[in-house]
Short mmCIF file of C-alpha atoms and ligand atoms in Angstrom, two decimals:
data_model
loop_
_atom_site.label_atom_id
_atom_site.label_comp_id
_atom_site.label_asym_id
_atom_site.label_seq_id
_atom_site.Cartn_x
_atom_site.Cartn_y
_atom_site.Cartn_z
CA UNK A 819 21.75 -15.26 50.61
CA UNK A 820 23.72 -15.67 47.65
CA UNK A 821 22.22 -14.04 44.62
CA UNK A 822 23.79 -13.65 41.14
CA UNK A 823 21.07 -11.35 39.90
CA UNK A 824 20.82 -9.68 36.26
CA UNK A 825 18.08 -8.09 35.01
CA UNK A 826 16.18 -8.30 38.01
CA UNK A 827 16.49 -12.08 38.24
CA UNK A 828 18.01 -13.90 41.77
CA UNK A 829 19.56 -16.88 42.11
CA UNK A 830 20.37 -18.72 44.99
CA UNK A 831 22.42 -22.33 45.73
CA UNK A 832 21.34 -24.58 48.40
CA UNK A 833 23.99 -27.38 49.02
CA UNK A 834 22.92 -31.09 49.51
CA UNK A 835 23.95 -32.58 52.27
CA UNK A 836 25.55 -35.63 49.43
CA UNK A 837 27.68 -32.68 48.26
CA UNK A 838 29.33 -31.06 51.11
CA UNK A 839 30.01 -34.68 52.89
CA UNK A 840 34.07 -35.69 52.63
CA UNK A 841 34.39 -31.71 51.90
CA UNK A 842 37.93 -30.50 53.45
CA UNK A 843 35.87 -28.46 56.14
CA UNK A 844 32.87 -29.81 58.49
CA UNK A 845 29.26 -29.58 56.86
CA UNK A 846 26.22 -27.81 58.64
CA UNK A 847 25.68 -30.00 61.70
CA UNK A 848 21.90 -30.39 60.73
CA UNK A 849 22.45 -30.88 57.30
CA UNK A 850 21.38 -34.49 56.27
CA UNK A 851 19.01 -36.10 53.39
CA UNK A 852 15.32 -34.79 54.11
CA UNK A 853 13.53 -37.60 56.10
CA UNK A 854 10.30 -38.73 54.62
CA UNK A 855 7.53 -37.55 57.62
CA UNK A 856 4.22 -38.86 58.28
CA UNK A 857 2.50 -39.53 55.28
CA UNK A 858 4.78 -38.16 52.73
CA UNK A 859 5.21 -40.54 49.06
CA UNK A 860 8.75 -38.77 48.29
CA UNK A 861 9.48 -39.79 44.58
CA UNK A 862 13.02 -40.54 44.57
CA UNK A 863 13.79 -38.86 40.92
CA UNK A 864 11.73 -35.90 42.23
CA UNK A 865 13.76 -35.32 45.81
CA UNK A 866 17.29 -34.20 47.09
CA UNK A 867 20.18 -33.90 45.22
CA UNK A 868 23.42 -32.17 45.62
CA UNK A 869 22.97 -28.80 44.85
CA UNK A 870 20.10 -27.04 44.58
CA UNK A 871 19.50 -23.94 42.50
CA UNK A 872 16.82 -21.35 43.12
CA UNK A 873 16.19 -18.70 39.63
CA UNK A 874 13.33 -16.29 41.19
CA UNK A 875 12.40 -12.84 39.20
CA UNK A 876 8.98 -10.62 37.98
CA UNK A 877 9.43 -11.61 34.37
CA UNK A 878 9.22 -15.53 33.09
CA UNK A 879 10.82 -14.57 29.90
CA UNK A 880 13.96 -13.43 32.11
CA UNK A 881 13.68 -16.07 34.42
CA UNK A 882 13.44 -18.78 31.50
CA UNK A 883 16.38 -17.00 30.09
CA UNK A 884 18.72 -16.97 33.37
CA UNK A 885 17.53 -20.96 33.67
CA UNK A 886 19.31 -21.55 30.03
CA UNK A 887 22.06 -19.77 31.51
CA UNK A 888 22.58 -22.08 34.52
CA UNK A 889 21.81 -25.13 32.50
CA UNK A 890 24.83 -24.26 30.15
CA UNK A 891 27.29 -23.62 32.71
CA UNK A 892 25.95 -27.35 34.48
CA UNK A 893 26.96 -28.87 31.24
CA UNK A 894 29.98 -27.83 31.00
CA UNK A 895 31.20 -28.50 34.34
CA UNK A 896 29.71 -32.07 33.95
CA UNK A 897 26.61 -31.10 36.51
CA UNK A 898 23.10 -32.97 35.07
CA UNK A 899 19.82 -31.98 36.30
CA UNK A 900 17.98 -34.09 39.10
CA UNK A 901 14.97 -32.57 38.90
CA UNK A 902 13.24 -29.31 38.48
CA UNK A 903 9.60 -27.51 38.68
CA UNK A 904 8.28 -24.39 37.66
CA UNK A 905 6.47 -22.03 40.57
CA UNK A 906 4.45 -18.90 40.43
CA UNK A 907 2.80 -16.72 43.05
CA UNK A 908 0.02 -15.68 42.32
CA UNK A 909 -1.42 -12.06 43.37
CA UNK A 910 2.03 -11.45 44.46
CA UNK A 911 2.35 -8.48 46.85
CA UNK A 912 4.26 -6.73 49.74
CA UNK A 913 1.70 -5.66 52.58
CA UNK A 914 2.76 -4.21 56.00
CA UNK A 915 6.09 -5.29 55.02
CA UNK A 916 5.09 -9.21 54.48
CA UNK A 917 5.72 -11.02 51.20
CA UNK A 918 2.01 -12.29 50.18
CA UNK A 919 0.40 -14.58 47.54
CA UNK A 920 -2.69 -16.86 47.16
CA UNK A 921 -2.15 -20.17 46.79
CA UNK A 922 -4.23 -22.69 44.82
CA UNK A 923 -6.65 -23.53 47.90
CA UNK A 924 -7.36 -19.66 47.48
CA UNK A 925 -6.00 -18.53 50.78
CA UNK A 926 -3.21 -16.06 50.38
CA UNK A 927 -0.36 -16.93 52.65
CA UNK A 928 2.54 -15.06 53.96
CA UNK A 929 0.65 -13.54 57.66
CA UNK A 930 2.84 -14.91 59.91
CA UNK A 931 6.30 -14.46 58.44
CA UNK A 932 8.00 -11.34 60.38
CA UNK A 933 7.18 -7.63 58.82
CA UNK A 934 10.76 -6.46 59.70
CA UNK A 935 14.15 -7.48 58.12
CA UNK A 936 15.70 -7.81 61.90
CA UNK A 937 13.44 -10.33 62.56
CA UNK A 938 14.21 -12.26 58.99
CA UNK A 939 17.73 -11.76 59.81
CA UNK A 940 16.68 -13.29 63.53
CA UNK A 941 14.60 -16.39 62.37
CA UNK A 942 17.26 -17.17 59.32
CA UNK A 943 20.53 -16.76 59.68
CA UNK A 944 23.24 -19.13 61.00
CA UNK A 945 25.13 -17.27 64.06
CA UNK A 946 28.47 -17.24 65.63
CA UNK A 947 28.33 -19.80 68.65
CA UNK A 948 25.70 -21.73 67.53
CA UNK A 949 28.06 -24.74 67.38
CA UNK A 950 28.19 -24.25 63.12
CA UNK A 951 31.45 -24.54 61.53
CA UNK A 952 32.94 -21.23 60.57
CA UNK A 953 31.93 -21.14 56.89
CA UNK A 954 28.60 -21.44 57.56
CA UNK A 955 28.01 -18.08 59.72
CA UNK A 956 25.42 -15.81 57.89
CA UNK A 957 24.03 -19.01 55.83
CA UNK A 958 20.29 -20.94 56.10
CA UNK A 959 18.99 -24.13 56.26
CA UNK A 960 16.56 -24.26 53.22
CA UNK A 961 13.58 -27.05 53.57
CA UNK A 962 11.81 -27.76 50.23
CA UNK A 963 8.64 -29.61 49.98
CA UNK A 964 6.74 -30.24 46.68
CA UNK A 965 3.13 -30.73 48.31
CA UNK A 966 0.48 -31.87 46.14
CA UNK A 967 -3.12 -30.50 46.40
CA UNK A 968 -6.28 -32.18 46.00
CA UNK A 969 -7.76 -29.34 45.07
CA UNK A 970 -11.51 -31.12 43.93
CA UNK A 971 -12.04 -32.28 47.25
CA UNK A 972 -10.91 -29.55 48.82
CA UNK A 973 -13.71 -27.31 46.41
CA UNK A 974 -16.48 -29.39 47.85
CA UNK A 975 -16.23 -28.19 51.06
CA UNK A 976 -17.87 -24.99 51.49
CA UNK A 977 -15.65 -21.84 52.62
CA UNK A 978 -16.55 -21.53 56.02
CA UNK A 979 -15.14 -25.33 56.49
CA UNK A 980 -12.12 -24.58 54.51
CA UNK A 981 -11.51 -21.27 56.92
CA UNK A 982 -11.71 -23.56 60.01
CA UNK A 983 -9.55 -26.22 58.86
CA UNK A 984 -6.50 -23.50 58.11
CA UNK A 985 -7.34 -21.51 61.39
CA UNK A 986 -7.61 -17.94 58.78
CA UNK A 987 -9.94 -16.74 56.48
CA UNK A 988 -9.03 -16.68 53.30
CA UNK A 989 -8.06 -13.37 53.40
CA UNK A 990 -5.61 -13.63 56.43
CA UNK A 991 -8.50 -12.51 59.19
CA UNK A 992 -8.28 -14.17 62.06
CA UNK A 993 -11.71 -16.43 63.22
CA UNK A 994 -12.31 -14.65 66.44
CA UNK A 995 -12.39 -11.69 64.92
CA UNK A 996 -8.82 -10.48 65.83
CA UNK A 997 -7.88 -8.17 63.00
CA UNK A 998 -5.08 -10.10 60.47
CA UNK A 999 -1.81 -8.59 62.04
CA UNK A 1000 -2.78 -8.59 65.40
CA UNK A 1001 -2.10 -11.79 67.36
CA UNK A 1002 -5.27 -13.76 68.08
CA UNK A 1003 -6.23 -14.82 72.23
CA UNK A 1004 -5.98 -18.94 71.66
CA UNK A 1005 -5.86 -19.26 75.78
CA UNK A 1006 -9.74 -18.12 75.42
CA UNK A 1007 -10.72 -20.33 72.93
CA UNK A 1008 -9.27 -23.13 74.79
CA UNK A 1009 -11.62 -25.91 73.10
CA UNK A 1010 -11.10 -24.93 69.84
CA UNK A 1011 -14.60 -23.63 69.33
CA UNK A 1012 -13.47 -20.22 67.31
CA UNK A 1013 -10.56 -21.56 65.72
CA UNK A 1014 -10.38 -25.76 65.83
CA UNK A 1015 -7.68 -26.62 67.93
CA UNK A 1016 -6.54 -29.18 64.74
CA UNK A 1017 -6.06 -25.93 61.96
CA UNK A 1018 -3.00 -25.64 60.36
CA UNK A 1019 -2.33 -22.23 62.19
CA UNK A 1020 -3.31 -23.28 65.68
CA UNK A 1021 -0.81 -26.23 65.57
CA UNK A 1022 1.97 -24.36 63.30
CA UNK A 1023 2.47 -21.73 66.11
CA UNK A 1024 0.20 -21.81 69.17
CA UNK A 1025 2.41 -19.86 71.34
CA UNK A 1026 1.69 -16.42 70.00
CA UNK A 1027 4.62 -14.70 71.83
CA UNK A 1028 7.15 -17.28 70.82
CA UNK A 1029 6.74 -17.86 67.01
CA UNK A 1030 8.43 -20.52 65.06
CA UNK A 1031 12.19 -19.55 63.86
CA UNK A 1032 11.49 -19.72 60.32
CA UNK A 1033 10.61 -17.77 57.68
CA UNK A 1034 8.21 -19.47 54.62
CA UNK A 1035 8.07 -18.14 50.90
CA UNK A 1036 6.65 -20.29 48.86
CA UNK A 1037 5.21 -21.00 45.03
CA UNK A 1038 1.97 -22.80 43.49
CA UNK A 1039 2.90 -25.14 40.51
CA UNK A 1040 0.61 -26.79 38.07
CA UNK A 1041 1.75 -29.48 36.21
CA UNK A 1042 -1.75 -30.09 34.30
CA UNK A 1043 -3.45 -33.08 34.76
CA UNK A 1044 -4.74 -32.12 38.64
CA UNK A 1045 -1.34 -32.29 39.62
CA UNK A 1046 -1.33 -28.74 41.28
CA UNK A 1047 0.27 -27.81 44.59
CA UNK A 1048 2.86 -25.50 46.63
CA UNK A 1049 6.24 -25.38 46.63
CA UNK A 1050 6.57 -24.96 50.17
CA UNK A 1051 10.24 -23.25 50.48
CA UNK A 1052 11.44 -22.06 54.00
CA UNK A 1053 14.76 -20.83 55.95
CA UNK A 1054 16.10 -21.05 59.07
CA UNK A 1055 18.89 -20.67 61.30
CA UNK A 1056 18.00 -24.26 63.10
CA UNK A 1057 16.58 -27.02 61.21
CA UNK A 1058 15.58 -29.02 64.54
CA UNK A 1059 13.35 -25.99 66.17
CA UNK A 1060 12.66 -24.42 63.50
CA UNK A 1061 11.09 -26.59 60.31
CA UNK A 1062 11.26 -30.22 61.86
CA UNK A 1063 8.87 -28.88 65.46
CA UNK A 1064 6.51 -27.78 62.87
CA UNK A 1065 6.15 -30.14 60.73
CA UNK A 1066 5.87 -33.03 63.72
CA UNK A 1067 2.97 -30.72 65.63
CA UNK A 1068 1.30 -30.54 62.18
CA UNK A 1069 1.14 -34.23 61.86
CA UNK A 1070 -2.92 -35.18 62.35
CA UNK A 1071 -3.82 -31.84 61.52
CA UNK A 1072 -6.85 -31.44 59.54
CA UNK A 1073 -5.50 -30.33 56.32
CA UNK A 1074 -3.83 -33.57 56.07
CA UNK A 1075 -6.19 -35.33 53.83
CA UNK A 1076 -5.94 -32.37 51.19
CA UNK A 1077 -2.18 -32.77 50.95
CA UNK A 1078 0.52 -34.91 49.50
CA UNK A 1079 4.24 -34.01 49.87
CA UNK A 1080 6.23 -35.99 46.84
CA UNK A 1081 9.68 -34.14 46.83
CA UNK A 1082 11.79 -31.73 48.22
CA UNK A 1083 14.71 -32.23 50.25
CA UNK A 1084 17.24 -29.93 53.11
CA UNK A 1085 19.68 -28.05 51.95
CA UNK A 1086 22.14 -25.04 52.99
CA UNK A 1087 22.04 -22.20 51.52
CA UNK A 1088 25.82 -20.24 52.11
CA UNK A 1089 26.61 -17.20 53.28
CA UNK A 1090 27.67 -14.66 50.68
CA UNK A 1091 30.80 -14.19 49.39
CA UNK A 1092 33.51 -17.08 48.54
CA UNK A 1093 35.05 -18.01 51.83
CA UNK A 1094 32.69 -20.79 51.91
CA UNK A 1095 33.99 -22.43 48.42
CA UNK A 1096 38.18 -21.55 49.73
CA UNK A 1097 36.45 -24.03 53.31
CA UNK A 1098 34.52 -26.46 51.77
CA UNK A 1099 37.00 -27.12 48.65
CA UNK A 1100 40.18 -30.07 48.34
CA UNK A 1101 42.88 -29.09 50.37
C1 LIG B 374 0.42 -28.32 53.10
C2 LIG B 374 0.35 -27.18 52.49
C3 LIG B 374 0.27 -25.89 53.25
C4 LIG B 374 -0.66 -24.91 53.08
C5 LIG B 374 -1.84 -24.93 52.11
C6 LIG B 374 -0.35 -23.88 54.02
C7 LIG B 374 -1.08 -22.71 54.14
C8 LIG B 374 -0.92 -21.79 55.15
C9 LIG B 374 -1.75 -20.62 55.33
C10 LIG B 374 -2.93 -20.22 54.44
C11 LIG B 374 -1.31 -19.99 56.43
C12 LIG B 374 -1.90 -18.71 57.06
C13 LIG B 374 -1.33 -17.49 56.50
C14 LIG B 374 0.12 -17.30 56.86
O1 LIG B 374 0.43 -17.06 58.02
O2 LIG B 374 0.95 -17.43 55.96
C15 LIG B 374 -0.18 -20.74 56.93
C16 LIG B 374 0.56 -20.41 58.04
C17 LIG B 374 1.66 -21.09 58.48
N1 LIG B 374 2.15 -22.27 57.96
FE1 LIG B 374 1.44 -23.25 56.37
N2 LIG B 374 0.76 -24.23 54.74
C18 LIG B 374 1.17 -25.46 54.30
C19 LIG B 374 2.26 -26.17 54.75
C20 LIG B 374 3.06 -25.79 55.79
C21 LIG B 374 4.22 -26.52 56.25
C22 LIG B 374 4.77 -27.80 55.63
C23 LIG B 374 4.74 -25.80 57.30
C24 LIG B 374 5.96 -26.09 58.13
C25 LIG B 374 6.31 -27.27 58.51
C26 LIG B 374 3.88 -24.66 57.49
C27 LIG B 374 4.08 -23.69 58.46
C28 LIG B 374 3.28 -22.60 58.67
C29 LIG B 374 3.52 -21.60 59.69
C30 LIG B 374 4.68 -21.57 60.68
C31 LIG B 374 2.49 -20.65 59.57
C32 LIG B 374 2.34 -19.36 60.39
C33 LIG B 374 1.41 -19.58 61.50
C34 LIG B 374 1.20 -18.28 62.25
O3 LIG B 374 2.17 -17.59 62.56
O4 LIG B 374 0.06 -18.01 62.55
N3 LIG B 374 2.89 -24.67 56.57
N4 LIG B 374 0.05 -21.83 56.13
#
């Protein structure tokens, strides 16, 4: 990932797919405008765009700073800002070697990413031979989705319901009892009776052994006025089996009717150093 950090702050770029098209060198084969899916209301003004920056760190006053930063080095290469949101993570931690945070439904999320940097590496990264262009090795496919909660309705239903229709207690433990980082037996709970066979976890990756390439970190926003949410952020090396087989198994599932996805959009993140800007620039 490219990061620019100072003071503990990271940044990363993600390139639209409206940027790198009529570059000298070929773009990311899988690189294209985010499609809307089932039941998304993208807001035009609030999706896509050509480049996407990413300022991350502990501290919002150093964070806010770095922003300022990027915002006068856009305007003076002529860059103007598309749109932009503000995330946090609340409860933020590292446990067993997972990134974890609570989002505003109150489950924390970040179980099923991998605990071991290989296996980031694995899920993430563009290879050799993967039919990429060069410059792209050692880059990511970063998906973006700005998914609104309705976070009343969802606080009627009582905790037990809320458990069943993620497929996790809040705290990460599994329904059947499995303890949170071991994998849980779906073949013997093949009705759904433990864990409903329409959860968000049971249709995200129901073949234990063979998890979905991809690796999610994402933030809560509030906007005030209800408008509250995730920022649902994650990377992978293949765009077709890794974020798009998700999201199409998760269509019907029943969190579906909690959940609104307004923006977002693909882009690709490069790999670091500068070869990429020498490929992709005028010849
Ligand atoms: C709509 C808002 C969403 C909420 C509230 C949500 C919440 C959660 C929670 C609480 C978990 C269980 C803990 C964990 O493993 O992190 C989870 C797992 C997961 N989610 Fe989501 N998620 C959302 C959207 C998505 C989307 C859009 C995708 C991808 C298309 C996705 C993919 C996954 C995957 C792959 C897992 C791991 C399943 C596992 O390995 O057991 N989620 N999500």
């Amino acid at each position: 990932m490219r990061s620019l950090g100072r003071g503990g702050v990271g940044v990363s770029l993600g390139l639209g797919a409206s940027l790198v098209e009529g570059a000298a060198a070929s773009s990311p084969q899988q690189l294209t405008v985010m499609p809307s899916f089932v039941g998304d209301l993208l807001d035009p003004t609030q999706s896509h765009g050509d480049l996407l920056v990413r300022v991350a760190g502990e501290h919002s006053a150093a964070v806010r700073e770095a922003i300022q930063g990027v915002k006068a080095v856009a305007a003076k290469t002529g860059w103007t800002v598309r749109w932009a949101i503000d995330g946090f993570r609340a409860d933020n931690r590292v446990e067993g070697g997972r990134g974890l945070a609570r989002n505003p439904f109150h489950f924390t999320e970040g179980f099923g990413n991998p605990d071991s940097e290989r296996e980031v590496v694995d899920r993430v990264l563009v290879r050799d031979g993967q039919g990429e262009p060069e410059w792209a090795v050692g880059g990511s496919y970063q998906v973006v989705r700005v998914i609104r909660f309705a976070t009343e309705l969802w606080d009627k239903d009582s905790v037990p319901e809320q458990e069943r229709i993620m497929g996790r207690g809040r705290d990460g433990r599994w329904l059947d009892g499995t303890p949170t980082a071991e994998e849980p037996n779906f073949a013997a709970d093949p009705k759904g009776r433990r864990t409903p066979l329409d959860s968000h976890v049971r249709l995200a990756a129901p073949d234990r052994r063979n998890p979905p390439p991809l690796v999610r970190r994402s933030y809560s926003y509030d906007r005030g006025d209800g408008d509250t949410g995730i920022i649902f952020s994650c990377y992978q090396r293949d765009l077709v089996q890794g974020f798009e087989a998700v999201q199409k198994r998760l269509e019907g599932e029943a969190l579906a009717k909690y959940v609104l996805t307004t923006g977002g959009g693909y882009f690709f993140v490069p790999p670091p150093g500068d070869a990429w800007i020498d490929a992709l620039g005028d010849e």
